[in-house]
Amino acid sequence: MSSFFNKLKSVLEPKKEFKVGKGLIIFKSVRDAMKAEKILKNYSAKVVAPPHEIREGCDLAVEYEVLEETGIKRELKKNKLVPLKFISLDGQLMEPLDIVKVKEIQGFTMVRSGNMKITIDGTGKIVNISGGGCPDVPYLNLQLIGRNILEINENETPKALGYTLCAYTLNKAFEEAKKIFSGE
Amino acid sequence: MMVAGAMPIKGMELVKGQVHIEKNKIFVKNKEFPITMGSGALVGAAFKTLEYFGMEKELIFLTAGDVGEGEGSLKIYRDLNEITEEITIIHYIKPKISEILNVDFSKTVIGDAGGMYAGKAAGIGDKFRMFFPDVGELAFLADDKSSHPAYVRGFISKIDDLDVPKLIEMAYFQKMPDNMVVKGEKDYIVQCGKIIDHVANPKFEAMECIGGTGDTLTGITTSLIACGFKIEEASILGCKLNRKLGEIVNPKPDTKIYEIIKKIPEALKEFKL
């Protein structure tokens, strides 16, 4: 008898399938989703059927690895493809860390966001970048160190040059440091 | 001993071979790399430590070019499907769950940076021998739902620097390596979820700013293990040596990691090792 109730319970309350580190991009049309899959061929992106609760017809969505979100957003923007939204498949809505801390050390300013840190001297020159584990961090380090944060334009920011969540997190610290030095 | 990690050179093919260092440059086969934060700093620190013990020829660097797109990381993962070296550190690499699952764990594999992120996200932390998280990364290890340190649930990230022992306890509810060094204001040496020791002095605030100081800790500690020190002994010594380097260099927030790495032999000598 109990197995009957268990079966009934599983039908009424289906177990959600969590996909660690995966997300879903929802588009307004199947055409856009297919176009996105083509554009994102160098990423771990594939066309899937969206979950039942958000399905509006014969929709398609693109499943991707959240780690690659920064690069994917940039690639879609470059190709003028506007998604409706990005959702997490982790079983919960998770926003990237939004805590930014500022510390003054020996006349330098260190700004930390999550696992990433950027340090600026009194003139606004970036003197060190620390933290992270994704391969674009050493690349960003080489690109940004020695440059004045106020002279770095939009297409040279960590978000514009990087591909991973580490770059995204570093960008938050970068933006905060820029605000401090531009007196905003 | 092998260091496996990407270098920030777009399109560079897989390179694997013995390491030679001159001034602030790493040479592997016919390639030349800078000693900069990331895998470069780890290789630099490992070389200097092994060289002190006359074992520098044991060091192999497995690398490929990757600026974040993942192509080079993929080549490194594929080469790790079979590992012949006794100890391998997987370092700066794009975390890929599907690829880390195919790594050969029959020998000792240590995870740091992207290698650690991938191992935890894939739920195979216990296949590694050791992790080297900082406090932010420890919060990620402690969060059973997180797949990257940038996505740590708020209630865990707020624990932050406040309660490292609590985060260690939470992390060990997941699959974790037997050994861990949690680096920070105070370094914690952990074995099977228990804090067995800590190193807190001397303190140099500027070290936190310098990209690569965590990489030097991993490089020194792992090299000491490769030289025959027990893991717990190497961990404590590694933390003490990293702080001794601070004392020798007296760093400022704009000090570059190479200036610290070149002082490793001096620090080892002061410890009479």
Coordinates of C-alpha atoms in Angstrom, one line a residue:
Chain A
M1 CA 0.0 0.0 0.0
S2 CA 2.8 2.4 1.0
S3 CA 4.4 1.9 -2.4
F4 CA 1.2 3.0 -4.1
F5 CA 1.2 6.2 -2.0
N6 CA 4.9 6.7 -2.8
K7 CA 4.2 6.4 -6.5
L8 CA 1.2 8.8 -6.2
K9 CA 3.5 11.2 -4.3
S10 CA 6.1 11.0 -7.0
V11 CA 3.5 11.8 -9.7
L12 CA 2.0 14.7 -7.7
E13 CA 5.4 16.1 -6.6
P14 CA 7.9 15.2 -9.3
K15 CA 11.5 15.3 -8.1
K16 CA 13.3 18.2 -9.7
E17 CA 16.4 17.3 -11.7
F18 CA 19.2 19.6 -10.6
K19 CA 21.9 20.3 -13.1
V20 CA 25.0 21.5 -11.3
G21 CA 26.6 24.5 -13.0
K22 CA 24.1 24.5 -15.9
G23 CA 21.8 27.3 -17.0
L24 CA 19.2 27.9 -19.7
I25 CA 18.9 30.8 -22.1
I26 CA 15.3 31.5 -23.1
F27 CA 14.7 33.1 -26.5
K28 CA 11.5 34.6 -28.0
S29 CA 11.6 32.2 -30.9
V30 CA 12.9 28.8 -32.0
R31 CA 14.7 30.5 -34.8
D32 CA 16.7 32.7 -32.3
A33 CA 17.5 29.6 -30.2
M34 CA 18.8 27.8 -33.2
K35 CA 20.8 30.8 -34.3
A36 CA 22.3 31.0 -30.8
E37 CA 23.4 27.4 -30.9
K38 CA 25.2 28.1 -34.2
I39 CA 26.8 31.3 -32.8
L40 CA 27.9 29.5 -29.6
K41 CA 29.5 26.5 -31.3
N42 CA 32.7 27.0 -29.4
Y43 CA 30.9 26.9 -26.0
S44 CA 29.2 24.0 -24.2
A45 CA 25.8 25.1 -25.5
K46 CA 23.1 22.9 -26.9
V47 CA 19.5 23.4 -27.9
V48 CA 17.0 21.7 -25.5
A49 CA 13.3 21.8 -24.7
P50 CA 12.7 24.3 -21.9
P51 CA 11.1 23.1 -18.7
H52 CA 7.4 22.4 -18.8
E53 CA 6.4 25.3 -16.5
I54 CA 8.0 28.0 -18.8
R55 CA 7.1 26.4 -22.1
E56 CA 4.8 28.4 -24.3
G57 CA 4.5 26.1 -27.3
C58 CA 7.0 24.3 -29.4
D59 CA 9.8 26.5 -27.8
L60 CA 13.5 25.7 -27.7
A61 CA 16.0 27.0 -25.2
V62 CA 19.8 26.7 -25.1
E63 CA 21.5 24.9 -22.2
Y64 CA 24.9 26.2 -21.2
E65 CA 27.5 26.1 -18.5
V66 CA 27.1 29.1 -16.1
L67 CA 30.8 29.4 -16.0
E68 CA 30.8 30.5 -19.6
E69 CA 28.0 33.1 -19.1
T70 CA 30.3 36.2 -19.6
G71 CA 31.6 35.0 -22.9
I72 CA 28.2 33.8 -24.1
K73 CA 26.5 37.1 -23.3
R74 CA 29.2 39.0 -25.2
E75 CA 29.0 36.6 -28.2
L76 CA 25.2 37.0 -28.4
K77 CA 25.4 40.8 -28.1
K78 CA 28.0 40.9 -30.8
N79 CA 25.6 39.0 -33.1
K80 CA 22.7 41.2 -32.0
L81 CA 20.7 38.3 -30.6
V82 CA 18.7 39.3 -27.6
P83 CA 17.6 36.5 -25.2
L84 CA 14.5 36.8 -23.0
K85 CA 16.3 35.6 -19.9
F86 CA 19.0 33.4 -18.4
I87 CA 17.8 31.0 -15.7
S88 CA 19.7 28.6 -13.4
L89 CA 19.2 24.8 -13.6
D90 CA 20.8 24.3 -10.2
G91 CA 17.4 24.0 -8.6
Q92 CA 17.5 27.5 -7.2
L93 CA 18.0 31.0 -8.4
M94 CA 21.5 32.0 -7.7
E95 CA 22.9 35.4 -8.4
P96 CA 26.6 35.9 -8.6
L97 CA 28.2 37.3 -5.4
D98 CA 27.5 40.9 -5.0
I99 CA 29.7 41.8 -2.1
V100 CA 32.5 44.3 -2.8
K101 CA 35.0 45.2 -0.1
V102 CA 37.5 48.0 -0.1
K103 CA 40.7 48.1 1.9
E104 CA 43.4 50.7 2.1
I105 CA 46.9 49.1 2.4
Q106 CA 50.1 51.3 2.6
G107 CA 48.5 54.0 0.4
F108 CA 47.1 51.6 -2.1
T109 CA 43.5 50.6 -2.6
M110 CA 42.5 47.0 -2.8
V111 CA 39.0 46.2 -4.0
R112 CA 37.8 42.6 -3.5
S113 CA 34.7 41.0 -5.0
G114 CA 34.2 37.3 -4.2
N115 CA 37.4 35.5 -5.0
M116 CA 39.0 38.3 -7.0
K117 CA 41.0 41.3 -6.0
I118 CA 42.4 44.4 -7.8
T119 CA 44.9 46.8 -6.3
I120 CA 45.3 50.4 -7.5
D121 CA 48.0 53.0 -6.5
G122 CA 47.3 56.6 -5.6
T123 CA 47.3 57.7 -9.2
G124 CA 44.8 55.1 -10.4
K125 CA 47.4 52.7 -11.8
I126 CA 46.5 49.0 -11.5
V127 CA 49.5 47.4 -9.7
N128 CA 48.2 43.9 -9.0
I129 CA 45.3 41.5 -9.7
S130 CA 45.0 38.4 -7.5
G131 CA 42.7 35.4 -7.0
G132 CA 40.6 33.2 -9.2
G133 CA 41.3 30.0 -11.0
C134 CA 40.0 30.4 -14.6
P135 CA 42.5 30.8 -17.4
D136 CA 41.5 34.3 -18.4
V137 CA 42.6 35.7 -15.0
P138 CA 46.4 35.5 -15.9
Y139 CA 45.5 37.0 -19.3
L140 CA 43.6 39.9 -17.7
N141 CA 46.5 40.3 -15.3
L142 CA 48.9 40.8 -18.3
Q143 CA 46.5 43.1 -20.1
L144 CA 45.6 45.4 -17.2
I145 CA 48.6 45.7 -14.9
G146 CA 50.5 49.0 -15.2
R147 CA 47.6 50.8 -16.8
N148 CA 45.6 53.6 -15.3
I149 CA 42.0 52.5 -14.5
L150 CA 40.6 55.7 -15.7
E151 CA 42.1 55.3 -19.2
I152 CA 40.7 51.8 -19.8
N153 CA 37.8 52.0 -22.2
E154 CA 34.7 49.8 -22.3
N155 CA 36.2 47.2 -24.7
E156 CA 39.2 46.6 -22.5
T157 CA 37.5 45.9 -19.2
P158 CA 37.6 42.4 -17.6
K159 CA 34.1 41.8 -18.7
A160 CA 34.9 42.7 -22.3
L161 CA 38.2 40.7 -22.5
G162 CA 37.3 37.8 -20.3
Y163 CA 35.1 34.7 -20.7
T164 CA 34.5 33.2 -17.3
L165 CA 32.8 33.9 -14.0
C166 CA 36.2 34.9 -12.6
A167 CA 36.4 37.6 -15.2
Y168 CA 32.8 38.6 -14.4
T169 CA 33.7 38.8 -10.6
L170 CA 36.9 40.7 -11.3
N171 CA 34.8 43.2 -13.4
K172 CA 32.7 44.0 -10.3
A173 CA 35.9 44.9 -8.4
F174 CA 37.2 46.8 -11.4
E175 CA 34.0 48.9 -11.6
E176 CA 34.0 49.7 -8.0
A177 CA 37.7 50.7 -8.2
K178 CA 36.9 52.9 -11.2
K179 CA 34.1 54.6 -9.3
I180 CA 36.4 55.3 -6.4
F181 CA 39.0 56.9 -8.6
S182 CA 36.6 58.9 -10.8
G183 CA 35.1 60.3 -7.6
E184 CA 31.6 59.0 -8.4
Chain B
M1 CA 56.2 16.0 -10.2
M2 CA 54.1 17.7 -12.8
V3 CA 52.3 21.1 -12.9
A4 CA 49.3 21.1 -15.3
G5 CA 47.9 24.5 -16.1
A6 CA 47.2 26.9 -18.9
M7 CA 49.3 30.0 -19.9
P8 CA 47.7 33.2 -21.2
I9 CA 48.9 32.8 -24.8
K10 CA 46.2 32.7 -27.4
G11 CA 46.3 29.6 -29.6
M12 CA 49.5 28.0 -28.2
E13 CA 49.5 24.2 -28.7
L14 CA 50.2 21.7 -26.0
V15 CA 53.7 21.9 -24.5
K16 CA 55.0 19.3 -22.1
G17 CA 58.6 18.9 -20.8
Q18 CA 61.3 19.6 -18.3
V19 CA 61.5 23.1 -16.9
H20 CA 64.4 25.5 -16.8
I21 CA 64.3 29.0 -15.3
E22 CA 66.5 32.0 -16.0
K23 CA 65.7 35.3 -14.2
N24 CA 62.0 35.8 -14.6
K25 CA 61.4 33.5 -17.5
I26 CA 60.4 29.8 -17.7
F27 CA 61.7 27.7 -20.5
V28 CA 60.1 24.4 -21.6
K29 CA 61.4 22.9 -24.8
N30 CA 61.6 25.8 -27.2
K31 CA 59.0 27.9 -25.5
E32 CA 59.4 30.8 -23.2
F33 CA 56.9 31.9 -20.6
P34 CA 56.9 34.8 -18.1
I35 CA 56.8 34.1 -14.3
T36 CA 53.5 35.8 -13.6
M37 CA 50.5 35.0 -11.5
G38 CA 48.8 31.7 -12.2
S39 CA 50.5 28.6 -13.5
G40 CA 53.7 30.6 -14.2
A41 CA 54.0 31.5 -10.5
L42 CA 53.3 27.9 -9.4
V43 CA 56.0 26.6 -11.8
G44 CA 58.5 29.2 -10.7
A45 CA 58.0 28.4 -7.0
A46 CA 58.1 24.7 -7.5
F47 CA 61.3 25.0 -9.6
K48 CA 63.1 27.2 -7.0
T49 CA 62.1 24.8 -4.2
L50 CA 63.1 21.6 -6.1
E51 CA 66.3 23.2 -7.3
Y52 CA 67.3 23.9 -3.7
F53 CA 67.1 20.1 -3.0
G54 CA 68.8 19.3 -6.4
M55 CA 65.6 17.9 -7.8
E56 CA 64.7 20.5 -10.4
K57 CA 65.0 17.9 -13.2
E58 CA 62.0 16.1 -11.8
L59 CA 59.7 19.0 -12.7
I60 CA 57.5 18.7 -15.7
F61 CA 55.2 21.5 -17.0
L62 CA 52.1 20.5 -19.0
T63 CA 50.6 23.6 -20.6
A64 CA 48.7 25.0 -23.5
G65 CA 47.6 28.5 -24.4
D66 CA 44.2 29.6 -23.0
V67 CA 42.9 33.1 -22.6
G68 CA 39.5 31.9 -21.2
E69 CA 38.0 30.3 -24.3
G70 CA 38.8 26.8 -23.0
E71 CA 40.6 25.4 -26.0
G72 CA 44.0 25.1 -24.2
S73 CA 42.3 23.7 -21.1
L74 CA 40.7 21.0 -23.1
K75 CA 44.1 19.9 -24.5
I76 CA 45.5 19.7 -21.0
Y77 CA 42.5 17.7 -19.6
R78 CA 42.9 15.2 -22.5
D79 CA 46.6 14.7 -21.7
L80 CA 45.6 14.1 -18.1
N81 CA 43.6 11.0 -19.0
E82 CA 46.8 9.1 -18.3
I83 CA 49.3 10.4 -15.8
T84 CA 52.7 8.9 -15.2
E85 CA 54.1 11.3 -12.7
E86 CA 53.8 10.5 -9.0
I87 CA 52.4 13.9 -8.1
T88 CA 50.4 16.3 -10.4
I89 CA 48.9 19.7 -9.5
I90 CA 46.0 20.7 -11.7
H91 CA 46.1 24.5 -11.6
Y92 CA 44.7 27.4 -13.8
I93 CA 42.4 25.7 -16.2
K94 CA 38.8 26.2 -17.3
P95 CA 36.6 24.2 -15.0
K96 CA 34.9 21.5 -17.0
I97 CA 32.9 18.8 -15.2
S98 CA 32.8 16.5 -18.2
E99 CA 36.6 16.6 -18.6
I100 CA 37.7 16.4 -15.0
L101 CA 35.7 13.2 -14.6
N102 CA 38.1 11.5 -17.2
V103 CA 41.3 12.5 -15.4
D104 CA 43.5 9.6 -14.2
F105 CA 43.5 9.7 -10.4
S106 CA 45.6 6.5 -9.9
K107 CA 48.5 8.6 -8.7
T108 CA 48.6 11.7 -6.4
V109 CA 46.6 14.6 -7.9
I110 CA 46.4 17.9 -6.1
G111 CA 43.8 20.6 -7.0
D112 CA 44.3 24.3 -6.9
A113 CA 42.6 27.2 -8.8
G114 CA 40.5 25.9 -11.8
G115 CA 41.5 22.3 -11.0
M116 CA 40.0 22.6 -7.6
Y117 CA 36.9 24.3 -8.9
A118 CA 36.3 21.6 -11.4
G119 CA 36.9 18.8 -8.9
K120 CA 34.4 20.2 -6.4
A121 CA 31.8 21.1 -9.0
A122 CA 32.0 17.5 -10.4
G123 CA 31.5 16.1 -6.9
I124 CA 34.9 14.2 -7.0
G125 CA 36.9 16.3 -4.4
D126 CA 37.7 13.1 -2.6
K127 CA 39.6 11.8 -5.6
F128 CA 42.2 14.6 -5.0
R129 CA 44.8 14.3 -2.4
M130 CA 44.8 18.0 -1.5
F131 CA 43.1 21.4 -2.1
F132 CA 44.5 24.9 -1.4
P133 CA 41.4 27.2 -1.0
D134 CA 41.4 30.8 0.3
V135 CA 38.5 31.8 2.5
G136 CA 36.3 32.8 -0.4
E137 CA 37.0 29.5 -2.2
L138 CA 36.3 27.6 1.1
A139 CA 32.8 29.1 1.1
F140 CA 32.4 27.7 -2.4
L141 CA 33.6 24.3 -1.2
A142 CA 31.2 24.5 1.7
D143 CA 28.2 25.3 -0.5
D144 CA 26.7 22.0 -1.8
K145 CA 24.8 23.9 -4.5
S146 CA 27.6 26.0 -5.8
S147 CA 29.5 25.2 -9.1
H148 CA 31.9 28.2 -9.0
P149 CA 33.2 30.6 -6.3
A150 CA 31.3 33.4 -8.0
Y151 CA 28.0 31.6 -7.2
V152 CA 28.1 31.1 -3.4
R153 CA 24.8 31.4 -1.6
G154 CA 24.5 34.6 0.4
F155 CA 24.2 33.0 3.8
I156 CA 27.5 31.1 3.3
S157 CA 29.4 34.0 1.8
K158 CA 28.4 36.2 4.8
I159 CA 30.3 33.7 7.1
D160 CA 33.3 34.8 5.1
D161 CA 36.4 35.5 7.2
L162 CA 34.4 35.2 10.4
D163 CA 34.2 31.5 10.9
V164 CA 36.7 29.4 8.9
P165 CA 36.3 26.3 11.2
K166 CA 32.6 26.3 10.6
L167 CA 33.2 26.6 6.8
I168 CA 35.7 23.7 7.0
E169 CA 33.1 21.6 8.8
M170 CA 30.5 22.4 6.1
A171 CA 32.9 21.7 3.3
Y172 CA 33.6 18.2 4.7
F173 CA 29.9 17.3 4.3
Q174 CA 30.8 17.3 0.6
K175 CA 33.4 15.0 -1.0
M176 CA 36.7 16.6 -0.1
P177 CA 40.4 15.5 -0.3
D178 CA 41.9 14.2 2.9
N179 CA 44.2 17.2 3.1
M180 CA 43.6 20.9 2.7
V181 CA 45.5 24.2 3.4
V182 CA 43.1 27.1 3.9
K183 CA 45.2 30.2 3.2
G184 CA 44.3 33.6 4.6
E185 CA 45.1 35.9 7.5
K186 CA 45.6 32.7 9.4
D187 CA 46.5 29.5 7.5
Y188 CA 44.7 26.4 8.6
I189 CA 46.1 22.9 8.0
V190 CA 43.3 20.4 7.7
Q191 CA 43.3 16.6 7.7
C192 CA 40.1 14.7 7.2
G193 CA 38.0 17.7 8.1
K194 CA 39.9 18.4 11.4
I195 CA 42.1 21.4 11.9
I196 CA 45.4 19.9 13.0
D197 CA 47.5 23.1 13.1
H198 CA 47.5 26.8 12.0
V199 CA 50.2 29.4 11.0
A200 CA 49.4 33.0 11.7
N201 CA 52.7 34.9 11.9
P202 CA 54.4 37.0 10.7
K203 CA 51.6 38.9 8.9
F204 CA 52.0 41.0 5.8
E205 CA 48.8 42.7 4.7
A206 CA 50.3 43.5 1.2
M207 CA 50.7 39.8 0.4
E208 CA 46.9 39.7 -0.1
C209 CA 47.2 42.2 -3.0
I210 CA 50.0 40.4 -4.9
G211 CA 48.8 38.0 -7.6
G212 CA 50.5 34.7 -7.2
T213 CA 51.2 34.4 -3.4
G214 CA 48.7 31.6 -3.2
D215 CA 50.3 29.9 -6.1
T216 CA 53.7 30.1 -4.4
L217 CA 52.3 28.4 -1.3
T218 CA 51.0 25.5 -3.4
G219 CA 54.2 25.3 -5.4
I220 CA 56.4 25.2 -2.3
T221 CA 54.2 22.8 -0.3
T222 CA 53.8 20.3 -3.1
S223 CA 57.5 20.4 -3.9
L224 CA 58.3 19.6 -0.3
I225 CA 56.0 16.6 -0.5
A226 CA 57.8 15.6 -3.7
C227 CA 61.1 15.8 -1.8
G228 CA 59.8 13.4 0.8
F229 CA 58.2 15.5 3.5
K230 CA 55.0 14.1 5.0
I231 CA 51.9 16.1 3.8
E232 CA 51.1 17.6 7.2
E233 CA 54.8 18.6 7.7
A234 CA 55.1 20.0 4.2
S235 CA 51.8 22.0 4.7
I236 CA 53.0 23.7 7.9
L237 CA 56.4 24.3 6.5
G238 CA 54.9 25.7 3.2
C239 CA 52.8 28.2 5.2
K240 CA 55.8 29.2 7.3
L241 CA 58.1 29.6 4.3
N242 CA 55.5 31.7 2.4
R243 CA 55.3 34.1 5.4
K244 CA 59.1 34.0 5.7
L245 CA 59.2 35.2 2.1
G246 CA 57.1 38.2 3.2
E247 CA 59.6 38.9 5.9
I248 CA 62.6 38.7 3.5
V249 CA 60.9 40.8 0.7
N250 CA 59.0 43.2 2.9
P251 CA 56.3 43.5 0.2
K252 CA 54.3 46.4 -0.9
P253 CA 50.9 46.1 -2.7
D254 CA 52.7 46.7 -6.0
T255 CA 55.4 44.1 -5.5
K256 CA 55.4 41.5 -8.3
I257 CA 55.4 37.8 -7.7
Y258 CA 58.8 37.2 -9.3
E259 CA 60.5 39.3 -6.7
I260 CA 59.1 36.9 -4.0
I261 CA 59.8 33.7 -5.9
K262 CA 63.5 34.5 -6.4
K263 CA 63.9 34.6 -2.6
I264 CA 62.7 31.1 -2.1
P265 CA 66.2 29.6 -1.7
E266 CA 67.0 32.2 0.9
A267 CA 63.9 31.3 2.9
L268 CA 64.6 27.6 2.7
K269 CA 68.2 28.3 3.9
E270 CA 66.9 30.3 6.8
F271 CA 64.8 27.3 7.8
K272 CA 68.0 25.2 7.6
L273 CA 66.2 22.8 5.2

